[in-house]
Tab-separated table of C-alpha atoms and ligand atoms in Angstrom:
chain	number	residue	atom	x	y	z
A	1	MET	CA	0.000	0.000	0.000
A	2	ASN	CA	1.222	3.497	-0.851
A	3	LEU	CA	1.023	5.632	2.268
A	4	LYS	CA	-0.426	9.106	1.858
A	5	PRO	CA	1.255	12.114	3.493
A	6	LEU	CA	-0.160	13.314	6.784
A	7	GLN	CA	-1.643	16.790	6.568
A	8	ILE	CA	-2.137	18.614	9.874
A	9	GLY	CA	-3.475	22.032	8.942
A	10	GLU	CA	-0.706	23.600	6.874
A	11	LEU	CA	1.910	21.119	8.152
A	12	GLN	CA	2.690	18.399	5.696
A	13	ILE	CA	4.433	15.248	6.893
A	14	GLN	CA	5.705	13.111	4.018
A	15	TYR	CA	4.835	9.775	5.649
A	16	PRO	CA	1.915	9.303	8.058
A	17	ILE	CA	4.220	8.110	10.841
A	18	ILE	CA	4.645	9.919	14.139
A	19	GLN	CA	7.425	8.724	16.433
A	20	GLY	CA	5.860	8.556	19.904
A	21	GLY	CA	7.369	10.723	22.641
A	22	MET	CA	9.430	8.688	25.113
A	23	GLY	CA	10.449	9.969	28.512
A	24	VAL	CA	12.745	10.196	30.391
A	25	GLY	CA	15.321	11.193	27.809
A	26	ILE	CA	14.618	8.354	25.345
A	27	SER	CA	13.294	10.636	22.608
A	28	ARG	CA	15.052	13.960	22.600
A	29	SER	CA	16.556	16.014	19.773
A	30	HIS	CA	18.604	13.304	18.070
A	31	LEU	CA	15.850	10.761	17.628
A	32	ALA	CA	13.087	13.277	16.954
A	33	GLY	CA	15.260	15.309	14.559
A	34	ALA	CA	16.246	12.179	12.624
A	35	VAL	CA	12.644	10.981	12.312
A	36	SER	CA	11.518	14.366	11.002
A	37	ALA	CA	14.498	14.534	8.637
A	38	ASN	CA	13.446	11.139	7.249
A	39	GLY	CA	9.889	12.158	6.493
A	40	GLY	CA	8.031	11.295	9.720
A	41	LEU	CA	7.070	13.540	12.618
A	42	GLY	CA	9.641	13.299	15.414
A	43	ILE	CA	8.440	13.892	18.943
A	44	ILE	CA	10.628	14.984	21.864
A	45	SER	CA	9.389	13.965	25.315
A	46	THR	CA	9.682	16.800	27.812
A	47	ALA	CA	9.535	14.474	30.846
A	48	GLN	CA	12.631	15.379	32.911
A	49	ILE	CA	14.293	16.333	29.627
A	50	GLY	CA	17.073	18.221	31.398
A	51	TYR	CA	18.176	15.264	33.545
A	52	ASP	CA	21.779	15.566	32.341
A	53	GLU	CA	22.029	19.363	32.493
A	54	PRO	CA	24.584	20.626	35.028
A	55	ASP	CA	22.007	22.636	37.018
A	56	PHE	CA	19.410	19.831	37.155
A	57	GLU	CA	20.239	18.787	40.731
A	58	LYS	CA	19.862	22.364	41.936
A	59	ASP	CA	16.655	23.351	40.129
A	60	GLN	CA	15.206	20.630	37.945
A	61	GLU	CA	12.351	22.689	36.581
A	62	ALA	CA	14.567	25.528	35.373
A	63	ALA	CA	16.967	22.988	33.844
A	64	ASN	CA	14.078	21.160	32.161
A	65	LEU	CA	12.517	24.317	30.723
A	66	LYS	CA	15.848	25.409	29.295
A	67	ALA	CA	16.412	21.943	27.842
A	68	VAL	CA	12.972	22.016	26.165
A	69	GLY	CA	14.054	25.031	24.083
A	70	LYS	CA	17.495	23.609	23.402
A	71	HIS	CA	16.243	20.231	22.181
A	72	ILE	CA	13.565	21.752	19.960
A	73	ARG	CA	16.182	23.977	18.303
A	74	VAL	CA	18.658	21.105	17.830
A	75	ALA	CA	15.943	18.802	16.454
A	76	LYS	CA	14.909	21.454	13.933
A	77	GLU	CA	18.511	21.860	12.855
A	78	ILE	CA	18.752	18.116	12.281
A	79	SER	CA	15.419	18.026	10.438
A	80	GLN	CA	16.455	21.097	8.428
A	81	GLY	CA	13.348	22.958	9.429
A	82	LYS	CA	10.859	20.144	8.926
A	83	PRO	CA	8.142	19.975	11.618
A	84	VAL	CA	9.064	18.630	15.074
A	85	GLY	CA	6.715	18.072	18.001
A	86	VAL	CA	6.848	17.535	21.744
A	87	ASN	CA	5.005	15.231	24.084
A	88	ILE	CA	4.105	16.846	27.391
A	89	MET	CA	2.375	14.712	30.014
A	90	VAL	CA	-0.623	16.436	31.582
A	91	ALA	CA	0.468	14.984	34.937
A	92	THR	CA	3.707	17.037	34.779
A	93	LYS	CA	4.141	19.536	37.599
A	94	ASP	CA	3.751	23.068	36.146
A	95	TYR	CA	2.431	21.660	32.871
A	96	PRO	CA	1.549	25.129	31.461
A	97	ALA	CA	5.169	26.306	31.827
A	98	TYR	CA	6.343	23.392	29.631
A	99	VAL	CA	3.723	24.171	26.997
A	100	ARG	CA	4.794	27.814	26.919
A	101	ALA	CA	8.504	26.939	26.720
A	102	ALA	CA	7.826	24.631	23.769
A	103	VAL	CA	5.671	27.194	21.957
A	104	GLU	CA	8.298	29.882	22.531
A	105	ALA	CA	10.955	27.637	21.006
A	106	GLY	CA	8.817	27.310	17.888
A	107	VAL	CA	7.614	23.736	18.257
A	108	ASP	CA	5.172	22.710	15.523
A	109	ALA	CA	2.944	20.352	17.491
A	110	ILE	CA	2.154	19.321	21.061
A	111	ILE	CA	0.763	15.908	21.963
A	112	SER	CA	-0.497	15.501	25.523
A	113	GLY	CA	-1.646	12.438	27.415
A	114	ALA	CA	-1.372	10.900	30.897
A	115	GLY	CA	-4.469	12.871	31.815
A	116	LEU	CA	-6.773	14.971	29.662
A	117	PRO	CA	-5.241	18.252	28.399
A	118	VAL	CA	-8.406	20.209	29.161
A	119	LYS	CA	-6.740	23.649	29.147
A	120	LEU	CA	-4.143	23.084	26.432
A	121	PRO	CA	-5.827	25.491	23.938
A	122	GLU	CA	-5.500	28.275	26.481
A	123	TYR	CA	-1.783	27.647	26.996
A	124	VAL	CA	-0.874	27.580	23.290
A	125	GLY	CA	-3.057	30.625	22.585
A	126	ASP	CA	-3.003	31.821	18.985
A	127	SER	CA	0.576	30.633	18.352
A	128	GLY	CA	-0.561	28.307	15.576
A	129	CYS	CA	1.125	25.361	17.293
A	130	LYS	CA	-0.873	22.218	16.484
A	131	ILE	CA	-2.385	20.399	19.463
A	132	ALA	CA	-3.513	16.817	19.977
A	133	PRO	CA	-4.881	14.962	22.987
A	134	ILE	CA	-4.079	11.290	23.518
A	135	VAL	CA	-7.217	9.283	24.244
A	136	SER	CA	-7.812	5.595	24.798
A	137	SER	CA	-11.613	5.478	24.778
A	138	GLU	CA	-14.552	6.986	22.941
A	139	LYS	CA	-15.666	8.484	26.239
A	140	ALA	CA	-12.392	10.380	26.677
A	141	ALA	CA	-12.420	11.512	23.030
A	142	ARG	CA	-15.920	12.917	23.373
A	143	LEU	CA	-15.126	14.576	26.687
A	144	MET	CA	-12.072	16.298	25.237
A	145	LEU	CA	-13.655	17.465	22.007
A	146	ARG	CA	-16.819	18.654	23.732
A	147	GLY	CA	-14.783	20.460	26.401
A	148	TRP	CA	-12.558	22.293	23.906
A	149	GLU	CA	-15.551	23.301	21.817
A	150	LYS	CA	-17.542	24.589	24.777
A	151	LYS	CA	-14.743	26.464	26.451
A	152	TYR	CA	-12.618	27.641	23.532
A	153	GLN	CA	-14.821	27.233	20.420
A	154	ARG	CA	-12.046	25.225	18.847
A	155	THR	CA	-11.219	21.620	18.130
A	156	ALA	CA	-8.190	19.367	18.060
A	157	ASP	CA	-5.710	19.724	15.183
A	158	PHE	CA	-5.278	15.958	15.306
A	159	ILE	CA	-5.976	13.213	17.801
A	160	VAL	CA	-3.911	10.260	18.994
A	161	ILE	CA	-5.688	7.046	19.965
A	162	GLU	CA	-3.455	4.956	22.206
A	163	GLY	CA	-4.419	1.322	22.608
A	164	PRO	CA	-3.615	-1.268	25.285
A	165	LYS	CA	-0.435	-2.554	23.603
A	166	ALA	CA	1.450	0.731	23.984
A	167	GLY	CA	4.549	1.272	26.087
A	168	GLY	CA	4.899	3.593	29.056
A	169	HIS	CA	1.825	4.742	30.971
A	170	LEU	CA	-1.467	3.309	29.809
A	171	GLY	CA	-4.925	4.856	29.817
A	172	PHE	CA	-6.567	1.625	31.002
A	173	SER	CA	-7.024	-0.164	34.304
A	174	ALA	CA	-4.326	-2.764	34.970
A	175	ASP	CA	-7.032	-5.442	34.602
A	176	ASN	CA	-8.428	-4.229	31.311
A	177	VAL	CA	-5.095	-3.640	29.660
A	178	GLU	CA	-4.419	-7.371	29.465
A	179	LYS	CA	-8.000	-8.418	28.775
A	180	ILE	CA	-8.976	-6.285	25.806
A	181	THR	CA	-8.503	-8.150	22.522
A	182	SER	CA	-7.226	-6.464	19.349
A	183	GLU	CA	-10.622	-7.042	17.720
A	184	GLU	CA	-12.415	-5.357	20.621
A	185	TYR	CA	-10.056	-2.434	20.495
A	186	ASP	CA	-10.462	-2.083	16.723
A	187	GLY	CA	-14.159	-1.572	17.514
A	188	GLU	CA	-13.309	1.186	19.979
A	189	ILE	CA	-11.033	2.841	17.390
A	190	GLY	CA	-13.974	2.802	14.960
A	191	LYS	CA	-16.195	4.514	17.540
A	192	ILE	CA	-13.581	7.171	18.293
A	193	ILE	CA	-13.163	7.857	14.574
A	194	SER	CA	-16.943	8.327	14.190
A	195	THR	CA	-16.893	10.800	17.071
A	196	VAL	CA	-14.026	12.712	15.468
A	197	ARG	CA	-15.927	12.799	12.144
A	198	GLU	CA	-18.827	14.579	13.904
A	199	TYR	CA	-16.429	17.300	15.004
A	200	GLU	CA	-14.894	17.519	11.529
A	201	GLU	CA	-18.345	18.343	10.217
A	202	ARG	CA	-19.079	20.824	12.956
A	203	PHE	CA	-15.806	22.688	12.362
A	204	SER	CA	-15.682	22.083	8.573
A	205	ARG	CA	-12.113	20.879	8.731
A	206	LYS	CA	-10.116	17.691	8.710
A	207	ILE	CA	-9.010	16.261	12.066
A	208	PRO	CA	-6.413	13.564	11.358
A	209	VAL	CA	-6.660	10.488	13.563
A	210	ILE	CA	-3.461	8.742	14.589
A	211	VAL	CA	-3.496	5.206	15.992
A	212	ALA	CA	-0.810	4.066	18.463
A	213	GLY	CA	0.118	1.014	20.478
A	214	GLY	CA	1.671	-2.194	19.197
A	215	ILE	CA	2.242	-1.058	15.626
A	216	PHE	CA	5.250	-3.010	14.411
A	217	ASP	CA	5.382	-3.126	10.634
A	218	HIS	CA	3.991	-1.886	7.325
A	219	GLU	CA	1.105	-4.334	7.550
A	220	ASP	CA	0.074	-2.950	10.949
A	221	ILE	CA	0.129	0.561	9.482
A	222	CYS	CA	-2.117	-0.579	6.605
A	223	HIS	CA	-4.458	-2.209	9.112
A	224	ALA	CA	-4.774	1.054	11.104
A	225	ILE	CA	-5.490	2.942	7.875
A	226	SER	CA	-8.110	0.359	6.894
A	227	LEU	CA	-9.899	1.180	10.162
A	228	GLY	CA	-10.135	4.801	9.021
A	229	ALA	CA	-6.988	6.240	10.634
A	230	ASP	CA	-4.910	8.880	8.858
A	231	GLY	CA	-1.627	7.805	10.380
A	232	VAL	CA	0.102	5.935	13.180
A	233	GLN	CA	2.287	6.689	16.160
A	234	ILE	CA	5.111	4.240	16.802
A	235	ALA	CA	7.504	4.371	19.753
A	236	SER	CA	9.144	1.088	20.812
A	237	ARG	CA	10.576	0.333	17.386
A	238	PHE	CA	12.519	3.589	17.405
A	239	VAL	CA	14.472	2.609	20.535
A	240	ALA	CA	16.771	0.154	18.749
A	241	THR	CA	18.098	2.824	16.383
A	242	GLU	CA	21.497	4.495	16.344
A	243	GLU	CA	19.849	7.892	16.746
A	244	CYS	CA	17.748	7.034	19.827
A	245	ASP	CA	18.869	9.240	22.725
A	246	ALA	CA	19.133	6.425	25.317
A	247	ASP	CA	22.331	4.688	26.456
A	248	GLU	CA	23.500	1.772	24.311
A	249	ARG	CA	22.701	-0.684	27.158
A	250	TYR	CA	19.076	0.489	27.128
A	251	LYS	CA	18.831	-0.260	23.409
A	252	GLN	CA	20.425	-3.674	23.966
A	253	ALA	CA	17.846	-4.433	26.675
A	254	TYR	CA	15.170	-3.913	24.000
A	255	ILE	CA	16.973	-6.135	21.521
A	256	GLN	CA	17.443	-8.909	24.084
A	257	ALA	CA	13.925	-8.717	25.585
A	258	LYS	CA	11.511	-11.580	24.987
A	259	LYS	CA	7.742	-11.465	25.025
A	260	GLU	CA	7.600	-13.067	28.477
A	261	ASP	CA	9.873	-10.408	30.013
A	262	VAL	CA	7.152	-7.770	29.756
A	263	GLU	CA	4.999	-6.876	32.738
A	264	ILE	CA	2.365	-4.346	33.823
A	265	VAL	CA	3.603	-2.299	36.783
A	266	MET	CA	1.954	0.413	38.873
A	267	SER	CA	3.460	3.872	38.583
A	268	PRO	CA	3.435	6.861	40.938
A	269	VAL	CA	1.756	8.714	38.052
A	270	GLY	CA	-1.338	6.769	39.134
A	271	MET	CA	-1.648	4.733	35.960
A	272	PRO	CA	-0.402	1.283	35.077
A	273	GLY	CA	2.652	1.112	32.869
A	274	ARG	CA	4.258	-1.562	30.714
A	275	ALA	CA	7.877	-2.345	31.497
A	276	LEU	CA	10.554	-5.026	31.417
A	277	ARG	CA	10.541	-7.359	34.388
A	278	ASN	CA	14.080	-6.699	35.607
A	279	ALA	CA	15.712	-6.652	39.061
A	280	PHE	CA	14.159	-3.243	39.782
A	281	VAL	CA	10.610	-4.404	39.036
A	282	LYS	CA	11.074	-7.548	41.136
A	283	LEU	CA	12.342	-5.406	44.003
A	284	ILE	CA	9.458	-2.909	44.045
A	285	GLU	CA	6.981	-5.770	43.942
A	286	LYS	CA	8.388	-7.038	47.233
A	287	LYS	CA	8.763	-3.796	49.113
A	288	PRO	CA	8.538	-0.070	48.453
A	289	LEU	CA	11.790	1.785	47.824
A	290	PRO	CA	11.815	4.854	50.073
A	291	VAL	CA	12.137	8.121	48.163
A	292	SER	CA	15.280	9.858	49.413
A	293	ARG	CA	14.953	12.935	47.234
A	294	CYS	CA	11.897	14.395	45.509
A	295	TYR	CA	12.289	15.846	42.009
A	296	HIS	CA	8.842	17.490	42.114
A	297	CYS	CA	8.110	16.016	38.715
A	298	LEU	CA	4.398	15.298	39.063
A	299	GLU	CA	1.511	17.547	40.005
A	300	LYS	CA	0.044	14.785	42.155
A	301	CYS	CA	2.602	12.578	43.883
A	302	ASN	CA	3.131	11.988	47.566
A	303	PRO	CA	6.753	10.869	47.970
A	304	ALA	CA	5.920	9.357	51.369
A	305	LYS	CA	3.310	7.074	49.841
A	306	VAL	CA	4.580	6.001	46.422
A	307	PRO	CA	6.357	2.633	45.992
A	308	TYR	CA	9.384	4.253	44.293
A	309	CYS	CA	10.518	7.494	42.686
A	310	ILE	CA	9.642	7.302	39.007
A	311	THR	CA	12.052	10.054	37.986
A	312	LYS	CA	15.005	8.310	39.616
A	313	ALA	CA	14.007	4.941	38.135
A	314	LEU	CA	13.675	6.369	34.625
A	315	ILE	CA	16.909	8.375	34.834
A	316	ASN	CA	18.759	5.223	35.922
A	317	ALA	CA	17.304	3.475	32.883
A	318	VAL	CA	18.181	6.075	30.242
A	319	ARG	CA	21.723	6.206	31.613
A	320	GLY	CA	22.067	2.473	31.041
A	321	ASP	CA	21.685	1.144	34.608
A	322	ILE	CA	19.454	-1.579	33.274
A	323	GLU	CA	18.966	-3.482	36.548
A	324	ASN	CA	18.186	-0.471	38.765
A	325	GLY	CA	16.098	1.381	36.238
A	326	LEU	CA	12.512	1.178	35.018
A	327	ILE	CA	12.508	0.219	31.343
A	328	PHE	CA	9.215	1.082	29.719
A	329	VAL	CA	8.459	-1.014	26.631
A	330	GLY	CA	5.617	-1.656	24.226
A	331	ASP	CA	3.928	-5.068	24.126
A	332	ASN	CA	5.772	-6.079	20.952
A	333	VAL	CA	9.312	-5.424	22.235
A	334	GLY	CA	10.015	-9.167	21.924
A	335	ARG	CA	9.886	-8.824	18.138
A	336	ILE	CA	12.713	-6.288	18.058
A	337	THR	CA	15.865	-8.288	17.382
A	338	LYS	CA	18.417	-5.978	15.856
A	339	MET	CA	19.866	-2.515	15.846
A	340	THR	CA	19.013	-0.293	12.913
A	341	ASN	CA	18.937	3.399	12.050
A	342	VAL	CA	16.043	5.774	11.561
A	343	HIS	CA	16.396	5.922	7.779
A	344	ASP	CA	16.256	2.145	7.312
A	345	LEU	CA	13.457	1.729	9.829
A	346	MET	CA	11.376	4.437	8.143
A	347	MET	CA	11.922	2.811	4.736
A	348	GLU	CA	10.924	-0.591	6.125
A	349	LEU	CA	7.778	0.859	7.692
A	350	VAL	CA	6.836	2.794	4.575
A	351	GLN	CA	7.592	0.148	1.951
A	352	GLY	CA	7.114	-3.131	3.769
A	353	LYS	CA	9.341	-6.146	3.285
A	354	GLN	CA	10.744	-5.136	-0.095
A	355	ALA	CA	12.650	-2.264	1.557
A	356	ILE	CA	16.341	-2.338	0.716
A	357	PRO	CA	18.562	-0.944	3.474
A	358	SER	CA	20.894	1.850	2.323
A	359	HIS	CA	23.846	0.601	4.372
A	360	HIS	CA	24.841	-1.957	7.096
B	401	FMN	C1	10.151	4.001	26.745
B	401	FMN	C2	8.822	4.644	26.498
B	401	FMN	C3	8.555	5.897	27.060
B	401	FMN	C4	7.350	6.532	26.819
B	401	FMN	N1	7.138	7.784	27.329
B	401	FMN	C5	5.993	8.456	27.039
B	401	FMN	C6	5.804	9.793	27.506
B	401	FMN	O1	6.656	10.397	28.148
B	401	FMN	N2	4.610	10.381	27.224
B	401	FMN	C7	3.631	9.740	26.489
B	401	FMN	O2	2.569	10.321	26.253
B	401	FMN	N3	3.811	8.494	26.017
B	401	FMN	C8	4.960	7.852	26.270
B	401	FMN	N4	5.153	6.578	25.746
B	401	FMN	C9	4.131	6.017	24.812
B	401	FMN	C10	4.545	6.209	23.345
B	401	FMN	O3	4.633	7.557	23.003
B	401	FMN	C11	3.618	5.498	22.324
B	401	FMN	O4	2.383	6.089	22.201
B	401	FMN	C12	3.409	4.023	22.556
B	401	FMN	O5	4.501	3.419	23.173
B	401	FMN	C13	3.117	3.372	21.207
B	401	FMN	O6	3.203	1.996	21.250
B	401	FMN	P1	4.469	1.189	20.675
B	401	FMN	O7	5.582	1.452	21.621
B	401	FMN	O8	3.988	-0.212	20.705
B	401	FMN	O9	4.756	1.685	19.303
B	401	FMN	C14	6.360	5.912	26.006
B	401	FMN	C15	6.634	4.643	25.456
B	401	FMN	C16	7.837	4.018	25.679
B	401	FMN	C17	8.100	2.677	25.054
């Protein structure tokens, strides 16, 4: 199947593939810039993005906000001006400040999940920055679209539907996430798309729908498009690329992981997450790890009550401390078996099996 470009307002993305934002530090300027340079839409995750900045220990928020601007600029240099987006979790402490920092740096699009970005239109104002909520159910889609219409007389520029096979935090109960079948979820995707179509009519404009979670190859992309989607968001597959911003050991953990190494864990964010069952996960299942230092990363987190500090666990992971870190993965991580680069991966996704790698 020939994939059509993704049109988001005046932004044109050559291939309808968005690289999902991955915190902490997994998708920053190098990965996102490379994806955009190769015809997709690269997404930087702002979650603790400044973790390796010299002033992070002193004032993590100031370091993060500075790093947001820096990474957007670097990504746009790499992409040679092609659109680049950010992913900002609604649960982030001082969420509006991150939105403003991204808009100021000239980001082209903001995708927000881990909560409903009810006030996002207000924070981006009339900057022209494209905005998209991440939803996992028809109910959430309707709530978002109705809320934005009522309060701001506007609608989403695009919408991301994230299913139960995604990596990182999941918009489902821990029970449901493992029970829902692909067929059932395809039905939900259909319902969400119908809801979005109502809003397209009301606003006389196209609202592209992007499907995420467990998309592995060209065939999966075609399947999402056959359901009525305009594009896909893929995250896990981009980890085992040369350009991914994580430590080499993190990428190797993905390559080595088998299907049975994946587990649903509870996160201080208050949502279940999908991660590798490593020494860290086994430890927190037995007893909570006291939080020795709070990074004030989440709007709602009580360090005295949570089973572990998610910022510390994710920073350990991105730095390559594979046993003491929390390694978020998508359900299909077991199918990733080799290292590649963004160009070859994009070509494989776009063309299917006949893709001929340029090098390696
Ligand atoms: C390591 C990792 C970190 C992630 N971090 C975030 C994040 O910070 N914010 C977010 O909205 N989604 C996050 N996600 C979800 C992805 O953006 C994406 O929607 C999802 O993983 C898609 O499924 P796939 O990995 O099967 O392609 C993360 C996923 C992974 C694997």
